[in-house]
mmCIF file of C-alpha atoms in Angstrom:
data_model
loop_
_atom_site.group_PDB
_atom_site.id
_atom_site.type_symbol
_atom_site.label_atom_id
_atom_site.label_comp_id
_atom_site.label_asym_id
_atom_site.label_seq_id
_atom_site.Cartn_x
_atom_site.Cartn_y
_atom_site.Cartn_z
ATOM 1 C CA MET A 1 -14.134 137.571 -110.850
ATOM 2 C CA LEU A 2 -11.911 137.589 -113.939
ATOM 3 C CA SER A 3 -13.253 139.065 -117.167
ATOM 4 C CA CYS A 4 -12.549 137.980 -120.742
ATOM 5 C CA ARG A 5 -9.884 140.141 -122.366
ATOM 6 C CA HIS A 6 -11.902 140.237 -125.598
ATOM 7 C CA CYS A 7 -15.618 140.428 -124.735
ATOM 8 C CA GLN A 8 -15.387 141.272 -120.983
ATOM 9 C CA SER A 9 -17.711 138.414 -119.996
ATOM 10 C CA ALA A 10 -17.118 136.835 -116.581
ATOM 11 C CA LEU A 11 -14.829 133.794 -116.674
ATOM 12 C CA HIS A 12 -16.110 130.718 -114.816
ATOM 13 C CA GLU A 13 -14.933 127.721 -116.859
ATOM 14 C CA VAL A 14 -11.463 126.391 -115.973
ATOM 15 C CA PHE A 15 -9.585 125.065 -119.012
ATOM 16 C CA ILE A 16 -6.638 123.648 -117.061
ATOM 17 C CA ASP A 17 -4.854 124.342 -113.790
ATOM 18 C CA LEU A 18 -1.086 123.777 -113.896
ATOM 19 C CA GLY A 19 -0.439 125.071 -110.409
ATOM 20 C CA SER A 20 2.098 127.863 -110.004
ATOM 21 C CA ALA A 21 5.398 128.474 -111.747
ATOM 22 C CA PRO A 22 7.885 131.239 -112.479
ATOM 23 C CA PRO A 23 7.735 132.849 -115.946
ATOM 24 C CA SER A 24 9.271 130.412 -118.430
ATOM 25 C CA ASN A 25 11.986 132.768 -119.637
ATOM 26 C CA ALA A 26 13.011 134.018 -116.170
ATOM 27 C CA PHE A 27 16.301 132.108 -116.278
ATOM 28 C CA LEU A 28 18.523 132.220 -113.199
ATOM 29 C CA ARG A 29 22.202 133.042 -112.851
ATOM 30 C CA ALA A 30 24.356 131.155 -110.359
ATOM 31 C CA GLU A 31 24.147 134.037 -107.897
ATOM 32 C CA ASP A 32 20.333 133.864 -108.045
ATOM 33 C CA LEU A 33 20.177 130.324 -106.668
ATOM 34 C CA ASN A 34 20.292 131.538 -103.075
ATOM 35 C CA ARG A 35 17.405 133.941 -103.631
ATOM 36 C CA PRO A 36 13.651 133.295 -103.805
ATOM 37 C CA GLU A 37 11.811 133.131 -107.113
ATOM 38 C CA LEU A 38 8.470 134.691 -107.943
ATOM 39 C CA TYR A 39 5.814 132.097 -108.780
ATOM 40 C CA PHE A 40 2.523 132.952 -110.469
ATOM 41 C CA PRO A 41 -0.612 130.805 -110.895
ATOM 42 C CA LEU A 42 -0.823 129.089 -114.266
ATOM 43 C CA LYS A 43 -4.584 128.631 -114.355
ATOM 44 C CA VAL A 44 -6.336 128.964 -117.706
ATOM 45 C CA PHE A 45 -9.989 129.812 -118.344
ATOM 46 C CA THR A 46 -12.376 129.436 -121.270
ATOM 47 C CA CYS A 47 -14.758 132.286 -122.087
ATOM 48 C CA GLN A 48 -18.134 130.682 -122.662
ATOM 49 C CA ALA A 49 -19.339 133.765 -124.542
ATOM 50 C CA CYS A 50 -16.664 134.199 -127.240
ATOM 51 C CA GLY A 51 -14.555 131.036 -126.896
ATOM 52 C CA LEU A 52 -11.268 132.757 -126.045
ATOM 53 C CA VAL A 53 -9.077 130.552 -123.848
ATOM 54 C CA GLN A 54 -6.875 132.732 -121.667
ATOM 55 C CA VAL A 55 -4.663 133.099 -118.614
ATOM 56 C CA ASP A 56 -4.924 136.093 -116.314
ATOM 57 C CA GLU A 57 -2.272 138.816 -116.680
ATOM 58 C CA LEU A 58 -0.730 138.353 -113.264
ATOM 59 C CA GLN A 59 2.599 139.802 -114.363
ATOM 60 C CA GLY A 60 2.809 142.686 -116.838
ATOM 61 C CA HIS A 61 4.077 141.966 -120.317
ATOM 62 C CA GLU A 62 6.833 144.549 -119.771
ATOM 63 C CA ALA A 63 8.343 142.197 -117.164
ATOM 64 C CA LEU A 64 7.839 139.060 -119.251
ATOM 65 C CA PHE A 65 9.399 140.577 -122.384
ATOM 66 C CA SER A 66 12.321 142.333 -120.721
ATOM 67 C CA SER A 67 15.457 143.903 -122.187
ATOM 68 C CA ASP A 68 17.517 140.738 -121.584
ATOM 69 C CA TYR A 69 15.016 138.377 -123.248
ATOM 70 C CA VAL A 70 16.778 135.116 -124.141
ATOM 71 C CA TYR A 71 14.629 133.682 -126.952
ATOM 72 C CA PHE A 72 16.280 134.236 -130.343
ATOM 73 C CA SER A 73 14.272 132.902 -133.292
ATOM 74 C CA SER A 74 17.286 132.306 -135.541
ATOM 75 C CA ILE A 75 18.582 129.526 -133.261
ATOM 76 C CA SER A 76 16.154 127.192 -135.055
ATOM 77 C CA SER A 77 17.286 126.639 -138.641
ATOM 78 C CA SER A 78 13.951 125.051 -139.549
ATOM 79 C CA TRP A 79 12.090 128.150 -138.312
ATOM 80 C CA VAL A 80 14.334 130.450 -140.358
ATOM 81 C CA GLU A 81 13.621 128.325 -143.418
ATOM 82 C CA HIS A 82 9.885 128.435 -142.617
ATOM 83 C CA ALA A 83 10.122 132.237 -142.578
ATOM 84 C CA ARG A 84 12.044 132.346 -145.852
ATOM 85 C CA ARG A 85 9.383 130.298 -147.637
ATOM 86 C CA HIS A 86 6.635 132.492 -146.192
ATOM 87 C CA VAL A 87 8.347 135.657 -147.446
ATOM 88 C CA GLU A 88 8.809 134.245 -150.928
ATOM 89 C CA ARG A 89 5.175 133.252 -151.132
ATOM 90 C CA CYS A 90 3.865 136.587 -149.843
ATOM 91 C CA VAL A 91 6.094 138.623 -152.149
ATOM 92 C CA ASP A 92 4.632 136.746 -155.106
ATOM 93 C CA ARG A 93 1.046 136.475 -153.886
ATOM 94 C CA LEU A 94 0.766 140.106 -152.766
ATOM 95 C CA GLY A 95 2.873 141.618 -155.544
ATOM 96 C CA LEU A 96 5.331 143.302 -153.170
ATOM 97 C CA GLY A 97 8.267 145.299 -154.489
ATOM 98 C CA PRO A 98 10.607 148.260 -153.858
ATOM 99 C CA GLY A 99 7.632 150.583 -153.437
ATOM 100 C CA SER A 100 5.996 148.455 -150.738
ATOM 101 C CA LEU A 101 6.378 148.558 -146.959
ATOM 102 C CA VAL A 102 6.541 145.391 -144.859
ATOM 103 C CA LEU A 103 5.958 145.641 -141.122
ATOM 104 C CA GLU A 104 6.660 142.743 -138.762
ATOM 105 C CA ILE A 105 5.276 142.785 -135.236
ATOM 106 C CA ALA A 106 7.497 140.933 -132.743
ATOM 107 C CA SER A 107 10.304 140.786 -135.284
ATOM 108 C CA ASN A 108 12.757 139.271 -132.778
ATOM 109 C CA ASP A 109 16.301 138.998 -134.182
ATOM 110 C CA GLY A 110 15.403 139.615 -137.830
ATOM 111 C CA TYR A 111 14.887 135.924 -138.653
ATOM 112 C CA LEU A 112 12.116 136.834 -141.172
ATOM 113 C CA LEU A 113 12.816 140.412 -142.248
ATOM 114 C CA GLN A 114 16.300 139.455 -143.419
ATOM 115 C CA HIS A 115 14.574 137.653 -146.296
ATOM 116 C CA VAL A 116 12.396 140.691 -147.074
ATOM 117 C CA GLN A 117 15.448 142.939 -147.037
ATOM 118 C CA ALA A 118 17.297 140.570 -149.370
ATOM 119 C CA ARG A 119 14.498 141.076 -151.918
ATOM 120 C CA GLY A 120 15.042 144.847 -151.850
ATOM 121 C CA ILE A 121 11.700 145.555 -150.175
ATOM 122 C CA PRO A 122 11.568 148.273 -147.466
ATOM 123 C CA CYS A 123 10.808 146.751 -144.081
ATOM 124 C CA LEU A 124 10.573 147.673 -140.438
ATOM 125 C CA GLY A 125 10.541 145.520 -137.314
ATOM 126 C CA ILE A 126 8.629 146.261 -134.125
ATOM 127 C CA GLU A 127 10.264 144.381 -131.254
ATOM 128 C CA PRO A 128 9.966 145.281 -127.566
ATOM 129 C CA THR A 129 12.965 143.311 -126.286
ATOM 130 C CA HIS A 130 16.325 145.096 -126.525
ATOM 131 C CA SER A 131 18.470 141.957 -126.809
ATOM 132 C CA THR A 132 16.729 140.631 -129.914
ATOM 133 C CA ALA A 133 16.228 144.062 -131.497
ATOM 134 C CA GLN A 134 19.978 144.632 -131.228
ATOM 135 C CA ALA A 135 20.597 141.312 -132.969
ATOM 136 C CA ALA A 136 18.272 142.413 -135.803
ATOM 137 C CA ARG A 137 20.084 145.739 -136.136
ATOM 138 C CA ALA A 138 23.347 143.825 -136.437
ATOM 139 C CA ARG A 139 21.791 142.340 -139.579
ATOM 140 C CA GLY A 140 21.042 145.833 -140.848
ATOM 141 C CA ILE A 141 17.301 145.615 -140.117
ATOM 142 C CA GLU A 142 15.659 148.714 -138.701
ATOM 143 C CA SER A 143 13.906 147.818 -135.454
ATOM 144 C CA ILE A 144 11.808 149.941 -133.128
ATOM 145 C CA GLU A 145 11.760 148.801 -129.504
ATOM 146 C CA GLN A 146 8.097 149.164 -128.695
ATOM 147 C CA PHE A 147 5.019 147.183 -127.729
ATOM 148 C CA PHE A 148 2.468 147.341 -130.537
ATOM 149 C CA GLY A 149 -1.038 148.745 -130.144
ATOM 150 C CA ARG A 150 -3.536 151.184 -131.609
ATOM 151 C CA GLU A 151 -1.943 154.452 -130.467
ATOM 152 C CA PHE A 152 1.544 153.455 -131.564
ATOM 153 C CA ALA A 153 0.230 152.175 -134.916
ATOM 154 C CA GLN A 154 -1.537 155.468 -135.613
ATOM 155 C CA HIS A 155 1.640 157.459 -134.994
ATOM 156 C CA LEU A 156 3.689 155.016 -137.049
ATOM 157 C CA ALA A 157 1.307 155.277 -140.020
ATOM 158 C CA LEU A 158 1.561 159.083 -139.936
ATOM 159 C CA GLU A 159 5.346 159.037 -139.796
ATOM 160 C CA ARG A 160 6.205 156.095 -142.063
ATOM 161 C CA GLY A 161 3.072 155.409 -144.071
ATOM 162 C CA HIS A 162 0.753 152.410 -144.022
ATOM 163 C CA ALA A 163 2.104 148.896 -144.474
ATOM 164 C CA ASP A 164 1.243 146.767 -147.499
ATOM 165 C CA TRP A 165 2.022 143.562 -145.605
ATOM 166 C CA ILE A 166 1.906 143.201 -141.826
ATOM 167 C CA VAL A 167 3.249 139.902 -140.536
ATOM 168 C CA GLY A 168 2.840 138.619 -136.987
ATOM 169 C CA ASN A 169 4.256 135.173 -136.263
ATOM 170 C CA ASN A 170 3.477 133.832 -132.798
ATOM 171 C CA VAL A 171 2.605 137.228 -131.353
ATOM 172 C CA LEU A 172 -1.212 137.310 -131.240
ATOM 173 C CA ALA A 173 -1.217 134.875 -128.318
ATOM 174 C CA HIS A 174 1.386 136.971 -126.475
ATOM 175 C CA VAL A 175 -0.520 140.249 -126.105
ATOM 176 C CA PRO A 176 -2.573 140.980 -122.965
ATOM 177 C CA ASP A 177 -4.837 143.554 -124.660
ATOM 178 C CA ILE A 178 -5.798 141.616 -127.756
ATOM 179 C CA ASN A 179 -8.437 144.157 -128.837
ATOM 180 C CA ASP A 180 -5.943 147.046 -128.760
ATOM 181 C CA PHE A 181 -3.392 144.972 -130.655
ATOM 182 C CA VAL A 182 -5.835 144.074 -133.440
ATOM 183 C CA ALA A 183 -7.023 147.684 -133.615
ATOM 184 C CA GLY A 184 -3.377 148.579 -134.174
ATOM 185 C CA LEU A 185 -3.190 146.163 -137.091
ATOM 186 C CA LYS A 186 -6.194 147.906 -138.634
ATOM 187 C CA ALA A 187 -4.635 151.353 -138.117
ATOM 188 C CA ALA A 188 -1.270 150.402 -139.628
ATOM 189 C CA LEU A 189 -2.574 148.559 -142.704
ATOM 190 C CA ALA A 190 -2.708 150.194 -146.117
ATOM 191 C CA PRO A 191 -5.933 150.087 -148.152
ATOM 192 C CA GLY A 192 -5.801 146.801 -150.019
ATOM 193 C CA GLY A 193 -2.991 145.597 -147.746
ATOM 194 C CA CYS A 194 -2.690 142.167 -146.166
ATOM 195 C CA ILE A 195 -2.096 140.869 -142.641
ATOM 196 C CA THR A 196 -0.792 137.361 -142.001
ATOM 197 C CA LEU A 197 -0.881 135.998 -138.468
ATOM 198 C CA GLU A 198 0.483 132.650 -137.341
ATOM 199 C CA PHE A 199 -0.366 131.099 -133.985
ATOM 200 C CA PRO A 200 -0.647 127.623 -132.447
ATOM 201 C CA HIS A 201 -4.083 126.143 -133.106
ATOM 202 C CA LEU A 202 -6.163 125.499 -129.990
ATOM 203 C CA GLN A 203 -7.709 122.426 -131.583
ATOM 204 C CA GLN A 204 -4.276 120.804 -131.845
ATOM 205 C CA LEU A 205 -3.395 121.813 -128.281
ATOM 206 C CA VAL A 206 -6.475 120.008 -126.988
ATOM 207 C CA GLU A 207 -6.412 116.972 -129.268
ATOM 208 C CA GLN A 208 -2.657 116.374 -128.858
ATOM 209 C CA ALA A 209 -2.581 117.263 -125.124
ATOM 210 C CA GLN A 210 -0.001 119.987 -125.751
ATOM 211 C CA PHE A 211 -0.447 121.470 -122.287
ATOM 212 C CA ASP A 212 3.252 122.360 -122.154
ATOM 213 C CA THR A 213 2.612 125.150 -124.673
ATOM 214 C CA ILE A 214 0.787 126.938 -121.855
ATOM 215 C CA TYR A 215 2.928 129.480 -120.040
ATOM 216 C CA HIS A 216 2.659 133.029 -118.733
ATOM 217 C CA GLU A 217 3.881 134.684 -121.947
ATOM 218 C CA HIS A 218 0.947 133.088 -123.793
ATOM 219 C CA PHE A 219 -2.006 135.145 -122.618
ATOM 220 C CA SER A 220 -4.427 133.588 -125.156
ATOM 221 C CA TYR A 221 -4.959 130.161 -126.777
ATOM 222 C CA LEU A 222 -6.614 130.591 -130.109
ATOM 223 C CA GLY A 223 -9.157 128.773 -132.201
ATOM 224 C CA PHE A 224 -9.970 129.933 -135.710
ATOM 225 C CA ALA A 225 -13.589 130.906 -135.115
ATOM 226 C CA THR A 226 -12.581 133.032 -132.121
ATOM 227 C CA VAL A 227 -9.746 134.783 -133.965
ATOM 228 C CA ARG A 228 -12.075 135.509 -136.867
ATOM 229 C CA ARG A 229 -14.551 137.139 -134.444
ATOM 230 C CA ILE A 230 -11.806 139.192 -132.753
ATOM 231 C CA LEU A 231 -10.557 140.507 -136.093
ATOM 232 C CA ALA A 232 -14.069 141.239 -137.337
ATOM 233 C CA ALA A 233 -14.786 143.325 -134.224
ATOM 234 C CA GLN A 234 -12.027 145.713 -135.374
ATOM 235 C CA GLY A 235 -13.100 145.876 -139.017
ATOM 236 C CA LEU A 236 -10.791 143.185 -140.401
ATOM 237 C CA ALA A 237 -11.933 140.217 -142.501
ATOM 238 C CA VAL A 238 -10.203 136.838 -142.828
ATOM 239 C CA TRP A 239 -10.155 135.741 -146.465
ATOM 240 C CA ASP A 240 -7.858 132.689 -146.311
ATOM 241 C CA VAL A 241 -6.449 130.311 -143.712
ATOM 242 C CA GLU A 242 -3.797 127.593 -143.794
ATOM 243 C CA GLN A 243 -3.098 124.752 -141.395
ATOM 244 C CA LEU A 244 0.646 124.402 -140.763
ATOM 245 C CA PRO A 245 2.730 121.737 -138.987
ATOM 246 C CA SER A 246 4.872 124.283 -137.103
ATOM 247 C CA HIS A 247 4.764 124.340 -133.288
ATOM 248 C CA GLY A 248 2.765 121.121 -133.199
ATOM 249 C CA GLY A 249 0.003 122.509 -135.437
ATOM 250 C CA SER A 250 -0.517 126.180 -136.233
ATOM 251 C CA LEU A 251 -2.799 128.364 -138.307
ATOM 252 C CA ARG A 252 -1.863 131.145 -140.681
ATOM 253 C CA VAL A 253 -4.703 133.552 -141.319
ATOM 254 C CA TRP A 254 -4.758 136.062 -144.161
ATOM 255 C CA ALA A 255 -6.825 139.169 -143.472
ATOM 256 C CA GLY A 256 -7.466 142.682 -144.720
ATOM 257 C CA HIS A 257 -9.764 145.638 -144.269
ATOM 258 C CA ALA A 258 -13.352 144.384 -144.304
ATOM 259 C CA GLU A 259 -14.300 147.056 -146.836
ATOM 260 C CA SER A 260 -11.575 146.092 -149.347
ATOM 261 C CA SER A 261 -10.653 142.506 -148.524
ATOM 262 C CA PRO A 262 -10.423 139.876 -151.291
ATOM 263 C CA ALA A 263 -13.289 137.422 -151.615
ATOM 264 C CA GLU A 264 -13.320 134.779 -148.905
ATOM 265 C CA LEU A 265 -11.768 131.509 -150.061
ATOM 266 C CA PRO A 266 -13.329 128.082 -149.358
ATOM 267 C CA SER A 267 -10.605 127.358 -146.772
ATOM 268 C CA VAL A 268 -12.361 129.661 -144.284
ATOM 269 C CA ALA A 269 -15.683 127.840 -144.268
ATOM 270 C CA ALA A 270 -13.896 124.469 -144.347
ATOM 271 C CA LEU A 271 -11.924 125.194 -141.157
ATOM 272 C CA LEU A 272 -14.972 126.605 -139.379
ATOM 273 C CA THR A 273 -16.784 123.366 -140.201
ATOM 274 C CA GLN A 274 -13.793 121.311 -139.018
ATOM 275 C CA GLU A 275 -13.681 123.092 -135.664
ATOM 276 C CA LEU A 276 -17.420 122.707 -135.187
ATOM 277 C CA ALA A 277 -17.228 118.980 -135.957
ATOM 278 C CA ALA A 278 -14.330 118.612 -133.488
ATOM 279 C CA GLY A 279 -16.479 120.093 -130.709
ATOM 280 C CA MET A 280 -14.550 123.355 -130.418
ATOM 281 C CA GLU A 281 -17.738 125.169 -129.426
ATOM 282 C CA GLU A 282 -18.470 122.645 -126.653
ATOM 283 C CA PRO A 283 -16.898 122.958 -123.152
ATOM 284 C CA ALA A 284 -16.723 119.183 -122.800
ATOM 285 C CA LEU A 285 -13.836 119.034 -125.301
ATOM 286 C CA TYR A 286 -11.663 121.238 -123.114
ATOM 287 C CA ARG A 287 -12.420 119.521 -119.817
ATOM 288 C CA ARG A 288 -10.505 116.395 -120.824
ATOM 289 C CA LEU A 289 -7.138 118.155 -121.030
ATOM 290 C CA GLN A 290 -6.418 118.212 -117.289
ATOM 291 C CA ALA A 291 -6.603 114.427 -116.959
ATOM 292 C CA ARG A 292 -4.385 113.902 -120.010
ATOM 293 C CA ALA A 293 -1.801 116.353 -118.656
ATOM 294 C CA ASP A 294 -1.687 114.397 -115.409
ATOM 295 C CA VAL A 295 -1.135 111.116 -117.282
ATOM 296 C CA ILE A 296 1.776 112.663 -119.216
ATOM 297 C CA LYS A 297 3.310 113.981 -115.991
ATOM 298 C CA HIS A 298 3.025 110.576 -114.308
ATOM 299 C CA GLN A 299 4.473 108.730 -117.325
ATOM 300 C CA LEU A 300 7.507 111.016 -117.379
ATOM 301 C CA LEU A 301 8.115 110.759 -113.640
ATOM 302 C CA ARG A 302 7.804 106.968 -113.746
ATOM 303 C CA PHE A 303 10.285 106.751 -116.633
ATOM 304 C CA LEU A 304 12.858 108.979 -114.918
ATOM 305 C CA LEU A 305 12.561 107.115 -111.615
ATOM 306 C CA GLU A 306 12.975 103.770 -113.377
ATOM 307 C CA GLN A 307 16.103 104.942 -115.200
ATOM 308 C CA LYS A 308 17.544 106.380 -111.992
ATOM 309 C CA ALA A 309 17.004 103.036 -110.225
ATOM 310 C CA ALA A 310 18.637 101.226 -113.156
ATOM 311 C CA GLY A 311 21.709 103.474 -113.044
ATOM 312 C CA LYS A 312 20.938 105.060 -116.409
ATOM 313 C CA THR A 313 21.600 108.707 -117.283
ATOM 314 C CA VAL A 314 18.878 110.956 -118.705
ATOM 315 C CA LEU A 315 19.676 114.484 -119.911
ATOM 316 C CA ALA A 316 17.370 116.849 -121.773
ATOM 317 C CA TYR A 317 17.689 119.041 -124.832
ATOM 318 C CA GLY A 318 15.980 122.378 -125.492
ATOM 319 C CA ALA A 319 15.655 125.020 -122.769
ATOM 320 C CA ALA A 320 12.416 126.238 -124.309
ATOM 321 C CA ALA A 321 9.351 127.629 -122.569
ATOM 322 C CA LYS A 322 7.360 124.446 -123.187
ATOM 323 C CA GLY A 323 10.060 122.453 -121.431
ATOM 324 C CA CYS A 324 9.852 124.706 -118.390
ATOM 325 C CA THR A 325 6.107 124.177 -118.147
ATOM 326 C CA LEU A 326 6.477 120.389 -118.339
ATOM 327 C CA LEU A 327 9.360 120.167 -115.874
ATOM 328 C CA ASN A 328 7.753 122.481 -113.335
ATOM 329 C CA TYR A 329 4.359 120.779 -113.523
ATOM 330 C CA ALA A 330 6.094 117.434 -112.987
ATOM 331 C CA GLY A 331 8.059 118.894 -110.066
ATOM 332 C CA LEU A 332 11.404 117.826 -111.536
ATOM 333 C CA ARG A 333 14.770 118.831 -110.107
ATOM 334 C CA PRO A 334 18.422 118.072 -111.005
ATOM 335 C CA ASP A 335 18.375 114.780 -109.071
ATOM 336 C CA LEU A 336 16.345 113.171 -111.874
ATOM 337 C CA LEU A 337 17.417 115.404 -114.778
ATOM 338 C CA ALA A 338 20.932 116.697 -114.253
ATOM 339 C CA ALA A 339 21.132 119.130 -117.174
ATOM 340 C CA VAL A 340 19.355 120.566 -120.199
ATOM 341 C CA ALA A 341 21.409 121.392 -123.283
ATOM 342 C CA ASP A 342 20.579 124.272 -125.596
ATOM 343 C CA ALA A 343 22.212 125.699 -128.716
ATOM 344 C CA SER A 344 21.630 129.293 -127.628
ATOM 345 C CA PRO A 345 24.735 130.813 -126.005
ATOM 346 C CA HIS A 346 22.366 133.269 -124.304
ATOM 347 C CA LYS A 347 20.961 130.412 -122.170
ATOM 348 C CA GLN A 348 24.091 128.353 -121.543
ATOM 349 C CA GLY A 349 25.467 128.760 -118.046
ATOM 350 C CA LEU A 350 22.077 129.742 -116.667
ATOM 351 C CA PHE A 351 19.499 127.674 -114.753
ATOM 352 C CA LEU A 352 15.905 126.897 -115.707
ATOM 353 C CA PRO A 353 13.316 128.828 -113.697
ATOM 354 C CA GLY A 354 11.611 126.758 -111.023
ATOM 355 C CA SER A 355 13.392 123.455 -111.581
ATOM 356 C CA ARG A 356 16.823 125.133 -111.388
ATOM 357 C CA ILE A 357 18.278 122.580 -113.778
ATOM 358 C CA PRO A 358 21.541 123.885 -115.317
ATOM 359 C CA VAL A 359 21.650 124.761 -119.023
ATOM 360 C CA VAL A 360 24.734 123.433 -120.837
ATOM 361 C CA SER A 361 25.984 123.420 -124.418
ATOM 362 C CA PRO A 362 25.165 120.591 -126.862
ATOM 363 C CA GLU A 363 28.858 119.675 -126.777
ATOM 364 C CA GLU A 364 28.682 119.132 -123.014
ATOM 365 C CA LEU A 365 25.622 116.917 -123.445
ATOM 366 C CA LEU A 366 27.394 114.736 -126.027
ATOM 367 C CA ALA A 367 30.523 114.557 -123.871
ATOM 368 C CA ALA A 368 28.412 113.181 -121.004
ATOM 369 C CA ARG A 369 27.264 110.259 -123.227
ATOM 370 C CA PRO A 370 23.772 109.963 -121.692
ATOM 371 C CA ASP A 371 21.709 106.828 -122.135
ATOM 372 C CA PHE A 372 18.633 108.925 -122.999
ATOM 373 C CA VAL A 373 18.050 112.463 -124.278
ATOM 374 C CA LEU A 374 14.638 113.927 -123.471
ATOM 375 C CA LEU A 375 13.657 116.275 -126.331
ATOM 376 C CA LEU A 376 11.642 119.030 -124.675
ATOM 377 C CA PRO A 377 10.807 120.970 -127.913
ATOM 378 C CA TRP A 378 8.989 117.965 -129.388
ATOM 379 C CA ASN A 379 7.886 120.139 -132.319
ATOM 380 C CA LEU A 380 11.548 120.136 -133.484
ATOM 381 C CA ARG A 381 11.920 116.389 -133.045
ATOM 382 C CA THR A 382 13.179 115.653 -136.573
ATOM 383 C CA GLU A 383 15.639 118.562 -136.583
ATOM 384 C CA LEU A 384 17.029 117.715 -133.143
ATOM 385 C CA GLU A 385 17.291 113.978 -133.793
ATOM 386 C CA ALA A 386 19.521 114.776 -136.782
ATOM 387 C CA GLN A 387 21.632 117.281 -134.820
ATOM 388 C CA LEU A 388 22.201 114.826 -131.967
ATOM 389 C CA ALA A 389 22.586 111.686 -134.082
ATOM 390 C CA ALA A 390 25.958 111.008 -132.424
ATOM 391 C CA ILE A 391 24.208 109.567 -129.362
ATOM 392 C CA ARG A 392 23.290 106.519 -131.447
ATOM 393 C CA GLY A 393 27.012 105.681 -131.510
ATOM 394 C CA TRP A 394 26.983 104.546 -127.883
ATOM 395 C CA GLY A 395 23.453 103.141 -127.968
ATOM 396 C CA GLY A 396 21.749 106.285 -126.702
ATOM 397 C CA GLN A 397 18.037 106.820 -127.319
ATOM 398 C CA PHE A 398 15.687 109.781 -127.608
ATOM 399 C CA VAL A 399 12.572 110.397 -125.530
ATOM 400 C CA VAL A 400 9.567 112.701 -125.926
ATOM 401 C CA ALA A 401 6.858 113.092 -123.306
ATOM 402 C CA VAL A 402 4.044 114.799 -125.268
ATOM 403 C CA PRO A 403 1.423 113.706 -126.282
ATOM 404 C CA GLU A 404 2.581 110.447 -124.682
ATOM 405 C CA LEU A 405 5.902 109.015 -123.607
ATOM 406 C CA GLN A 406 7.881 107.613 -126.537
ATOM 407 C CA VAL A 407 11.407 106.151 -126.543
ATOM 408 C CA PHE A 408 13.014 105.831 -129.970
#
């Protein structure tokens, strides 16, 4: 019997079962196509005691976040701009300056810390993947290749001092030992310091049927009330929260030491009330997701089969993890979707895990003049529609599959 990674209660309630799939970032080289792939169950559970939605750690995070990790945050210009605005706001709101220390957990390729550095504020990135840490160092950003937790944070605080601002964007969901990670935040934070954490909001995942955001790297799926409880268990208090449009609907929580945290703002109680009214504490809300995921899968398959029969060409854009989940759950192969384009040179020339669909450059996609382009990262729909506007010149159209099939 599985146990909850936060409260250790037995897990009985199935949130959704997406079958089995390879890890979403386990891209294949051409020479790998004649070899077997490792598939792992993608079955998610809800803890009825604390509300944490979670997948079992069937493959260690060291294997998932390997040295040749291919996700580079700076590929998305809108995400870099999101980070820049966040830095500007925090510098002003928290009164950061040359005497402060900013620590980012899962700092990737320096997409955010470059803006801190530009303000003349000392900063340090903690990033376990060598490929992205090297990219950050190329920007002149100091990066330590390490998974973050309590023991590491204690040593870091002794050697470098405590951080005045700790930022963690889309990392809280990625850690298998969430209690140890949050304890590390507590250990690394200066008295009177601030932690900001961004993560996709579970309420949006359920209400918008965003099942494709479920993959092996995401160990946890987070609601606000649950995150607040997890932080409180380690002596941290949430004093503000924002609802953001990024990644299909995310939260940004502001927290500090419980003993010295600012007064709680009305936003905290308001979001707790919103989640309660939405049924976030009731299992019935979560049980509807499986049926909606199946409808989305069937709609996409029907569309692709119809276009194939009509002699139309459909290619996809965005070799992102969410796309891998969707394509593998739908059982798609290159016969219905011949290629996926991606702007990252680190992915081009490789093949998607599971589906084995080749990854090409955006230029190759445009040269193929497809009738339809399936946008797999639907959260970047506006950005991608502008980047690929040339397809309108030959009458091409865009398609998204989540939360329902749309052709536009």
